[in-house]
Amino acid sequence: MSAEADYARVADAARRVIREHDPRSVPLTEFLGACFDAGLSWVHFPENLGGLGVSRGLQTVAAAILQQAGATAPYAVNPVGYGMAAPTLIEHARTDELKRRWLRPLATNENIWCQLFSEPGAGSDLAGLATSAVRDGDSWVANGQKVWTTLAHRASWALLLARTDPDVPKHQGLTYFVVDMRAPGVETRPLRQMTGQAEFNEVYLTDVRIPDAHRLGAIGAGWQVAMTTLMNERNSIGASGTRRGDGTIADAVALWARRPDRHTPVLRDCLTQLWVRSEAQRLTSARSGATATVRGPGPEGSIGKLVGAELNKQIYEFCMDLLGPEGLLYGDYTMRDNDFGEDELGPVQQRFLRSRANTIEGGTSEVLRNILGERILGLPGDLRADSGRPWREVPRG
């Protein structure tokens, strides 16, 4: 089909879903299920698996029509599912039956997903992880601890990267699995943040059995599968608003409009600079997204994540400067649960506190600078004392 025909096909499918399942009057799961069945969840996925087999870039066409009709953006509720799990499953799950089994309830947000990657003993060195998975017949037995796991306390399924061979270099001994978070041996403990909320968790795996059918990719090829997840993660986290003035900067502009009593020339100049930088990030994200429509997300997505994380912190620091003494006021630090998307609904002080995590989650800014330096600019890599050594022989403290 021509690009024009694909555009019309996506637009027609979106309008048909709205006519038959008005998002303002039907349950969210019904509406999102209709989007999946119409191929609008991820338009570049194959037909019958949430897509239409068209260009990735046409997702914005569907999103604009659906959101104009009052649809909720599902990514805000299930960010790991939509942004990271789905692209990994479509590429690496071993049968179409498994793909559909996992993707449709993911798309409807009936199943929330989480990502069991980070560990207390590995830090930013993801390939140094110690969680093990040992083959036992037609299944694997996993043991270990993960940390900073977003929405693990609500998740039905998890993406797990585990070590299956400690006698080879660290990147070669990893295998990738899908884990049932309700399985025996899975324990989740919320981590309280300084906002008072608890969207991150520790997860303990004790003799958790995973069917071999739930392995994604070949044994020992977990790092390659993880790259699919991480490239999509940084691309989705780093994405900016599609319209000028969208995104985090809109909060600062709205606060500026509400508080003319706090205006000064210095603050006006600061807001102007932040707006220009936000617009530059939006356009850079658009360019990166256009590149991804041709060959999928790549290391370029780290640019948006790096810049966006640093910019978010600076925007909310501006908001605190604008508020002056009021920026110290915070209503409630009580430990409580929350939906991932609720941060945007809280006071600006809450968003300021939450923004401190932006340069850590989804890859620290330091790691992203290394990726950009080595994989985009071609600079020499860091010296690595563990290069080529079996993981078992690498000292760990």
Tab-separated table of C-alpha atoms in Angstrom:
chain	number	residue	atom	x	y	z
A	1	MET	CA	0.000	0.000	0.000
A	2	SER	CA	1.045	3.625	-0.472
A	3	ALA	CA	1.778	5.892	2.480
A	4	GLU	CA	-1.467	7.764	1.789
A	5	ALA	CA	-3.456	4.520	1.847
A	6	ASP	CA	-1.850	3.456	5.131
A	7	TYR	CA	-2.608	6.869	6.640
A	8	ALA	CA	-6.262	6.587	5.606
A	9	ARG	CA	-6.453	3.029	6.920
A	10	VAL	CA	-5.208	4.046	10.371
A	11	ALA	CA	-7.443	7.120	10.521
A	12	ASP	CA	-10.517	5.139	9.425
A	13	ALA	CA	-9.833	2.442	12.026
A	14	ALA	CA	-9.527	5.063	14.773
A	15	ARG	CA	-12.763	6.787	13.790
A	16	ARG	CA	-14.576	3.448	13.627
A	17	VAL	CA	-13.441	2.544	17.153
A	18	ILE	CA	-14.703	5.900	18.432
A	19	ARG	CA	-18.095	5.454	16.748
A	20	GLU	CA	-18.585	1.975	18.145
A	21	HIS	CA	-16.857	2.403	21.527
A	22	ASP	CA	-17.110	6.020	22.672
A	23	PRO	CA	-14.236	6.428	25.182
A	24	ARG	CA	-16.333	8.855	27.231
A	25	SER	CA	-19.074	6.311	27.883
A	26	VAL	CA	-17.645	2.759	27.736
A	27	PRO	CA	-15.333	1.091	30.274
A	28	LEU	CA	-11.648	1.709	29.617
A	29	THR	CA	-10.855	-1.986	29.163
A	30	GLU	CA	-13.549	-2.293	26.495
A	31	PHE	CA	-12.267	0.751	24.638
A	32	LEU	CA	-8.626	-0.349	24.769
A	33	GLY	CA	-9.638	-3.876	23.733
A	34	ALA	CA	-11.407	-2.419	20.697
A	35	CYS	CA	-8.231	-0.472	19.862
A	36	PHE	CA	-6.187	-3.669	20.034
A	37	ASP	CA	-8.626	-5.574	17.846
A	38	ALA	CA	-8.613	-2.715	15.336
A	39	GLY	CA	-4.809	-2.745	15.195
A	40	LEU	CA	-4.318	0.627	16.897
A	41	SER	CA	-2.389	-0.341	20.032
A	42	TRP	CA	0.918	-0.457	18.133
A	43	VAL	CA	0.136	0.151	14.464
A	44	HIS	CA	3.478	-1.249	13.269
A	45	PHE	CA	2.807	-4.645	14.887
A	46	PRO	CA	1.380	-7.463	12.723
A	47	GLU	CA	-2.370	-7.725	12.175
A	48	ASN	CA	-4.259	-9.670	14.870
A	49	LEU	CA	-1.511	-8.812	17.356
A	50	GLY	CA	-2.495	-5.224	18.083
A	51	GLY	CA	-1.254	-3.692	14.846
A	52	LEU	CA	-1.889	-3.128	11.168
A	53	GLY	CA	1.587	-3.788	9.804
A	54	VAL	CA	2.104	-0.158	8.793
A	55	SER	CA	4.788	2.411	9.598
A	56	ARG	CA	5.528	3.088	13.272
A	57	GLY	CA	5.179	6.800	12.587
A	58	LEU	CA	1.435	6.435	11.943
A	59	GLN	CA	0.879	5.759	15.655
A	60	THR	CA	0.659	9.527	16.136
A	61	VAL	CA	-2.249	9.638	13.671
A	62	ALA	CA	-4.233	7.125	15.719
A	63	ALA	CA	-3.291	8.775	19.017
A	64	ALA	CA	-4.393	12.233	17.865
A	65	ILE	CA	-7.828	11.032	16.732
A	66	LEU	CA	-8.433	8.882	19.823
A	67	GLN	CA	-7.297	11.481	22.331
A	68	GLN	CA	-9.287	14.227	20.639
A	69	ALA	CA	-12.340	12.058	21.276
A	70	GLY	CA	-11.526	11.885	24.983
A	71	ALA	CA	-9.468	8.690	25.157
A	72	THR	CA	-6.978	8.213	27.971
A	73	ALA	CA	-3.388	7.589	26.930
A	74	PRO	CA	-2.785	4.001	28.166
A	75	TYR	CA	0.977	4.491	28.517
A	76	ALA	CA	0.471	6.603	31.658
A	77	VAL	CA	-1.101	3.636	33.489
A	78	ASN	CA	1.069	0.827	32.100
A	79	PRO	CA	4.356	2.451	31.015
A	80	VAL	CA	6.535	-0.657	31.214
A	81	GLY	CA	3.902	-2.703	29.413
A	82	TYR	CA	3.315	-0.313	26.527
A	83	GLY	CA	6.776	1.185	26.185
A	84	MET	CA	9.050	-1.788	26.877
A	85	ALA	CA	7.306	-5.146	27.266
A	86	ALA	CA	5.179	-5.033	24.112
A	87	PRO	CA	8.064	-4.288	21.690
A	88	THR	CA	10.147	-7.007	23.352
A	89	LEU	CA	7.353	-9.586	23.234
A	90	ILE	CA	6.480	-8.939	19.597
A	91	GLU	CA	10.098	-9.434	18.571
A	92	HIS	CA	11.220	-12.259	20.847
A	93	ALA	CA	8.235	-14.280	22.170
A	94	ARG	CA	8.444	-17.703	20.570
A	95	THR	CA	4.872	-18.243	19.321
A	96	ASP	CA	2.027	-16.046	18.083
A	97	GLU	CA	-0.200	-17.756	20.636
A	98	LEU	CA	1.980	-16.475	23.486
A	99	LYS	CA	2.225	-13.042	21.918
A	100	ARG	CA	-1.554	-12.657	21.749
A	101	ARG	CA	-2.017	-14.175	25.216
A	102	TRP	CA	0.259	-11.521	26.690
A	103	LEU	CA	-0.362	-8.536	24.411
A	104	ARG	CA	-4.148	-8.155	24.492
A	105	PRO	CA	-4.573	-7.918	28.309
A	106	LEU	CA	-1.456	-5.713	28.340
A	107	ALA	CA	-3.080	-3.406	25.803
A	108	THR	CA	-6.312	-3.202	27.830
A	109	ASN	CA	-4.324	-2.479	31.025
A	110	GLU	CA	-5.923	-5.517	32.667
A	111	ASN	CA	-2.356	-6.798	33.110
A	112	ILE	CA	0.245	-4.330	34.350
A	113	TRP	CA	3.868	-5.211	33.562
A	114	CYS	CA	7.127	-4.521	35.370
A	115	GLN	CA	10.823	-4.926	34.576
A	116	LEU	CA	13.099	-7.040	36.793
A	117	PHE	CA	16.483	-5.678	35.742
A	118	SER	CA	18.208	-3.522	38.395
A	119	GLU	CA	19.908	-5.150	41.381
A	120	PRO	CA	21.439	-3.789	44.611
A	121	GLY	CA	24.828	-5.364	43.860
A	122	ALA	CA	25.054	-4.399	40.191
A	123	GLY	CA	24.020	-0.751	40.159
A	124	SER	CA	24.351	0.731	36.699
A	125	ASP	CA	26.299	-2.332	35.521
A	126	LEU	CA	23.238	-4.260	34.382
A	127	ALA	CA	25.310	-7.061	32.827
A	128	GLY	CA	26.901	-7.674	36.248
A	129	LEU	CA	23.630	-8.893	37.767
A	130	ALA	CA	23.640	-11.945	40.067
A	131	THR	CA	20.038	-13.227	39.989
A	132	SER	CA	20.291	-16.807	38.776
A	133	ALA	CA	18.074	-19.099	36.722
A	134	VAL	CA	18.915	-22.822	36.686
A	135	ARG	CA	17.413	-25.251	34.171
A	136	ASP	CA	15.228	-27.985	35.675
A	137	GLY	CA	13.594	-30.078	32.968
A	138	ASP	CA	11.046	-27.992	31.065
A	139	SER	CA	11.335	-25.075	33.476
A	140	TRP	CA	13.848	-22.788	35.161
A	141	VAL	CA	14.273	-22.010	38.867
A	142	ALA	CA	15.081	-18.346	39.599
A	143	ASN	CA	16.618	-16.904	42.770
A	144	GLY	CA	17.738	-13.378	43.511
A	145	GLN	CA	16.763	-9.816	44.373
A	146	LYS	CA	15.734	-6.944	42.125
A	147	VAL	CA	15.239	-3.317	43.114
A	148	TRP	CA	13.673	-0.056	41.890
A	149	THR	CA	11.028	-2.087	40.081
A	150	THR	CA	8.321	0.293	38.909
A	151	LEU	CA	4.757	-0.930	39.612
A	152	ALA	CA	5.869	-4.409	40.721
A	153	HIS	CA	3.221	-4.274	43.445
A	154	ARG	CA	0.519	-4.065	40.765
A	155	ALA	CA	2.093	-6.125	38.040
A	156	SER	CA	0.745	-9.422	36.734
A	157	TRP	CA	3.805	-10.143	34.596
A	158	ALA	CA	7.478	-9.163	34.609
A	159	LEU	CA	10.407	-9.060	32.223
A	160	LEU	CA	13.327	-10.828	33.925
A	161	LEU	CA	16.999	-10.801	33.002
A	162	ALA	CA	18.858	-13.553	34.886
A	163	ARG	CA	22.237	-15.260	34.863
A	164	THR	CA	22.150	-18.794	33.478
A	165	ASP	CA	25.905	-19.344	32.991
A	166	PRO	CA	28.384	-17.829	35.482
A	167	ASP	CA	31.394	-19.364	33.719
A	168	VAL	CA	31.409	-17.063	30.684
A	169	PRO	CA	31.904	-13.266	30.423
A	170	LYS	CA	29.042	-11.374	31.987
A	171	HIS	CA	27.223	-10.309	28.804
A	172	GLN	CA	27.222	-13.862	27.423
A	173	GLY	CA	25.757	-15.687	30.405
A	174	LEU	CA	22.354	-13.982	30.566
A	175	THR	CA	18.938	-15.274	29.526
A	176	TYR	CA	15.650	-13.394	29.322
A	177	PHE	CA	12.311	-14.610	30.721
A	178	VAL	CA	8.714	-13.592	31.330
A	179	VAL	CA	7.744	-14.191	34.973
A	180	ASP	CA	4.284	-14.544	36.492
A	181	MET	CA	4.326	-12.076	39.386
A	182	ARG	CA	1.668	-14.154	41.167
A	183	ALA	CA	3.825	-17.291	41.119
A	184	PRO	CA	4.952	-18.879	44.416
A	185	GLY	CA	8.241	-17.440	45.611
A	186	VAL	CA	7.715	-13.896	44.278
A	187	GLU	CA	7.728	-11.322	47.093
A	188	THR	CA	7.269	-7.592	46.527
A	189	ARG	CA	8.177	-4.903	49.060
A	190	PRO	CA	7.301	-1.257	48.324
A	191	LEU	CA	10.004	1.401	48.571
A	192	ARG	CA	8.825	4.670	50.071
A	193	GLN	CA	9.869	7.767	48.146
A	194	MET	CA	10.345	11.270	49.499
A	195	THR	CA	7.027	12.218	47.869
A	196	GLY	CA	5.298	9.834	50.290
A	197	GLN	CA	4.365	7.526	47.440
A	198	ALA	CA	5.539	4.012	46.635
A	199	GLU	CA	5.656	3.250	42.929
A	200	PHE	CA	9.056	1.504	43.146
A	201	ASN	CA	9.674	-1.834	44.828
A	202	GLU	CA	12.145	-4.468	45.882
A	203	VAL	CA	11.325	-7.904	44.450
A	204	TYR	CA	12.655	-11.151	45.934
A	205	LEU	CA	12.656	-14.340	43.883
A	206	THR	CA	12.925	-17.558	45.895
A	207	ASP	CA	12.856	-20.793	43.887
A	208	VAL	CA	10.452	-19.255	41.389
A	209	ARG	CA	9.634	-21.717	38.601
A	210	ILE	CA	9.453	-20.326	35.051
A	211	PRO	CA	8.324	-22.495	32.111
A	212	ASP	CA	10.937	-22.697	29.367
A	213	ALA	CA	8.178	-21.608	26.978
A	214	HIS	CA	8.353	-18.225	28.740
A	215	ARG	CA	11.979	-17.728	27.725
A	216	LEU	CA	12.468	-14.906	25.224
A	217	GLY	CA	15.294	-15.536	22.781
A	218	ALA	CA	17.976	-18.201	22.974
A	219	ILE	CA	19.698	-19.390	26.128
A	220	GLY	CA	22.617	-17.048	26.758
A	221	ALA	CA	21.230	-14.386	24.394
A	222	GLY	CA	19.521	-12.364	27.115
A	223	TRP	CA	21.705	-9.301	26.591
A	224	GLN	CA	20.598	-9.006	22.957
A	225	VAL	CA	16.936	-9.277	24.004
A	226	ALA	CA	17.532	-6.732	26.787
A	227	MET	CA	18.812	-4.264	24.196
A	228	THR	CA	15.374	-4.371	22.544
A	229	THR	CA	13.819	-3.477	25.887
A	230	LEU	CA	16.319	-0.760	26.784
A	231	MET	CA	16.281	0.984	23.405
A	232	ASN	CA	12.484	1.137	23.528
A	233	GLU	CA	12.556	2.210	27.183
A	234	ARG	CA	14.787	5.205	26.522
A	235	ASN	CA	12.867	6.103	23.405
A	236	SER	CA	9.545	6.080	25.283
A	237	ILE	CA	10.831	7.882	28.399
A	238	GLY	CA	12.668	10.481	26.340
A	239	ALA	CA	9.757	11.212	24.011
A	240	SER	CA	8.466	14.764	24.312
A	241	GLY	CA	5.030	16.168	23.541
A	242	THR	CA	3.901	16.147	19.940
A	243	ARG	CA	2.750	19.789	20.025
A	244	ARG	CA	4.693	22.937	20.780
A	245	GLY	CA	4.515	23.750	24.475
A	246	ASP	CA	3.462	20.230	25.515
A	247	GLY	CA	5.165	18.226	28.224
A	248	THR	CA	6.757	19.346	31.453
A	249	ILE	CA	7.288	22.917	30.279
A	250	ALA	CA	3.509	23.347	30.184
A	251	ASP	CA	3.484	23.065	33.997
A	252	ALA	CA	5.973	25.918	34.323
A	253	VAL	CA	4.103	28.121	31.838
A	254	ALA	CA	0.780	27.461	33.611
A	255	LEU	CA	2.300	28.299	37.000
A	256	TRP	CA	3.793	31.499	35.562
A	257	ALA	CA	0.368	32.525	34.270
A	258	ARG	CA	-1.257	31.852	37.647
A	259	ARG	CA	1.282	33.840	39.659
A	260	PRO	CA	1.850	37.295	38.104
A	261	ASP	CA	2.718	38.564	41.588
A	262	ARG	CA	5.954	36.548	41.445
A	263	HIS	CA	7.177	37.768	38.035
A	264	THR	CA	10.653	39.245	37.745
A	265	PRO	CA	12.838	39.914	34.681
A	266	VAL	CA	15.305	37.237	35.811
A	267	LEU	CA	12.592	34.583	36.160
A	268	ARG	CA	11.077	35.602	32.824
A	269	ASP	CA	14.443	35.113	31.128
A	270	CYS	CA	14.883	31.733	32.827
A	271	LEU	CA	11.431	30.537	31.698
A	272	THR	CA	12.130	31.693	28.150
A	273	GLN	CA	15.368	29.721	28.024
A	274	LEU	CA	13.666	26.614	29.406
A	275	TRP	CA	10.879	26.925	26.824
A	276	VAL	CA	13.391	27.183	23.974
A	277	ARG	CA	15.303	24.157	25.260
A	278	SER	CA	12.057	22.200	25.618
A	279	GLU	CA	11.140	23.015	22.045
A	280	ALA	CA	14.587	21.874	20.885
A	281	GLN	CA	14.097	18.615	22.772
A	282	ARG	CA	10.650	18.129	21.231
A	283	LEU	CA	12.033	18.584	17.717
A	284	THR	CA	14.969	16.284	18.465
A	285	SER	CA	12.543	13.645	19.754
A	286	ALA	CA	10.478	14.031	16.589
A	287	ARG	CA	13.594	13.465	14.481
A	288	SER	CA	14.554	10.435	16.562
A	289	GLY	CA	11.014	9.095	16.218
A	290	ALA	CA	11.159	9.511	12.453
A	291	THR	CA	14.426	7.555	12.371
A	292	ALA	CA	12.850	4.819	14.493
A	293	THR	CA	10.043	4.373	11.951
A	294	VAL	CA	12.632	3.126	9.475
A	295	ARG	CA	14.883	0.875	11.566
A	296	GLY	CA	13.404	0.808	15.053
A	297	PRO	CA	14.668	2.541	18.213
A	298	GLY	CA	18.440	2.797	18.497
A	299	PRO	CA	20.992	4.426	20.783
A	300	GLU	CA	19.835	7.843	19.528
A	301	GLY	CA	16.880	7.473	21.904
A	302	SER	CA	19.327	8.041	24.741
A	303	ILE	CA	19.573	11.689	23.659
A	304	GLY	CA	15.925	12.375	24.443
A	305	LYS	CA	16.065	10.521	27.731
A	306	LEU	CA	19.267	12.265	28.863
A	307	VAL	CA	18.181	15.765	27.866
A	308	GLY	CA	14.589	15.277	29.014
A	309	ALA	CA	15.600	14.048	32.466
A	310	GLU	CA	17.993	16.933	33.078
A	311	LEU	CA	15.491	19.429	31.688
A	312	ASN	CA	12.631	18.139	33.843
A	313	LYS	CA	14.685	18.716	36.975
A	314	GLN	CA	15.591	22.235	35.886
A	315	ILE	CA	11.995	23.103	34.977
A	316	TYR	CA	10.702	22.097	38.389
A	317	GLU	CA	13.597	23.891	40.080
A	318	PHE	CA	12.383	27.006	38.226
A	319	CYS	CA	8.879	26.361	39.560
A	320	MET	CA	10.232	26.245	43.109
A	321	ASP	CA	12.122	29.508	42.516
A	322	LEU	CA	8.940	31.082	41.194
A	323	LEU	CA	6.937	29.981	44.237
A	324	GLY	CA	9.550	31.249	46.664
A	325	PRO	CA	8.758	30.287	50.284
A	326	GLU	CA	5.589	28.496	49.107
A	327	GLY	CA	7.830	25.918	47.442
A	328	LEU	CA	8.617	24.559	50.923
A	329	LEU	CA	4.978	23.679	51.569
A	330	TYR	CA	4.003	20.041	51.040
A	331	GLY	CA	0.719	18.748	52.316
A	332	ASP	CA	1.248	15.087	53.098
A	333	TYR	CA	4.189	12.669	53.289
A	334	THR	CA	1.973	9.781	54.390
A	335	MET	CA	2.993	6.430	52.893
A	336	ARG	CA	0.507	5.628	50.150
A	337	ASP	CA	0.119	3.738	46.915
A	338	ASN	CA	-0.458	5.470	43.617
A	339	ASP	CA	-1.007	4.975	39.924
A	340	PHE	CA	2.110	5.767	37.912
A	341	GLY	CA	0.343	8.613	36.131
A	342	GLU	CA	-0.884	10.320	39.312
A	343	ASP	CA	2.305	12.372	39.682
A	344	GLU	CA	1.047	14.758	37.000
A	345	LEU	CA	-2.075	15.406	39.099
A	346	GLY	CA	-0.288	16.360	42.309
A	347	PRO	CA	0.977	19.772	43.415
A	348	VAL	CA	4.041	21.183	41.726
A	349	GLN	CA	6.045	20.549	44.896
A	350	GLN	CA	5.344	16.836	44.482
A	351	ARG	CA	6.427	16.919	40.867
A	352	PHE	CA	9.642	18.692	41.897
A	353	LEU	CA	10.444	15.927	44.392
A	354	ARG	CA	9.561	13.198	41.885
A	355	SER	CA	11.768	14.757	39.197
A	356	ARG	CA	14.877	13.958	41.251
A	357	ALA	CA	14.502	10.345	40.071
A	358	ASN	CA	14.485	11.255	36.385
A	359	THR	CA	18.264	11.162	35.967
A	360	ILE	CA	18.476	7.719	37.640
A	361	GLU	CA	15.530	5.705	36.306
A	362	GLY	CA	15.675	4.189	32.837
A	363	GLY	CA	19.467	4.469	32.742
A	364	THR	CA	21.444	7.049	34.689
A	365	SER	CA	22.627	10.188	32.938
A	366	GLU	CA	26.225	8.991	33.354
A	367	VAL	CA	25.478	5.686	31.595
A	368	LEU	CA	23.611	7.455	28.809
A	369	ARG	CA	26.569	9.774	28.199
A	370	ASN	CA	28.780	6.714	27.829
A	371	ILE	CA	26.336	5.177	25.338
A	372	LEU	CA	26.197	8.347	23.266
A	373	GLY	CA	29.961	8.799	23.391
A	374	GLU	CA	30.774	5.226	22.392
A	375	ARG	CA	27.901	4.250	20.106
A	376	ILE	CA	27.027	7.552	18.441
A	377	LEU	CA	30.239	9.603	18.509
A	378	GLY	CA	32.617	6.639	18.234
A	379	LEU	CA	34.756	7.664	21.208
A	380	PRO	CA	36.977	5.081	22.945
A	381	GLY	CA	35.177	3.013	25.547
A	382	ASP	CA	35.899	3.002	29.263
A	383	LEU	CA	38.608	0.687	30.532
A	384	ARG	CA	36.895	-2.448	31.862
A	385	ALA	CA	38.781	-4.636	34.283
A	386	ASP	CA	36.271	-7.479	33.834
A	387	SER	CA	36.475	-7.571	30.034
A	388	GLY	CA	36.683	-11.147	28.777
A	389	ARG	CA	36.746	-12.665	32.283
A	390	PRO	CA	34.159	-15.251	33.379
A	391	TRP	CA	31.538	-13.601	35.571
A	392	ARG	CA	32.270	-16.007	38.409
A	393	GLU	CA	35.872	-14.693	38.604
A	394	VAL	CA	34.992	-10.990	38.695
A	395	PRO	CA	35.386	-9.511	42.232
A	396	ARG	CA	32.164	-8.142	43.664
A	397	GLY	CA	31.881	-6.182	46.844
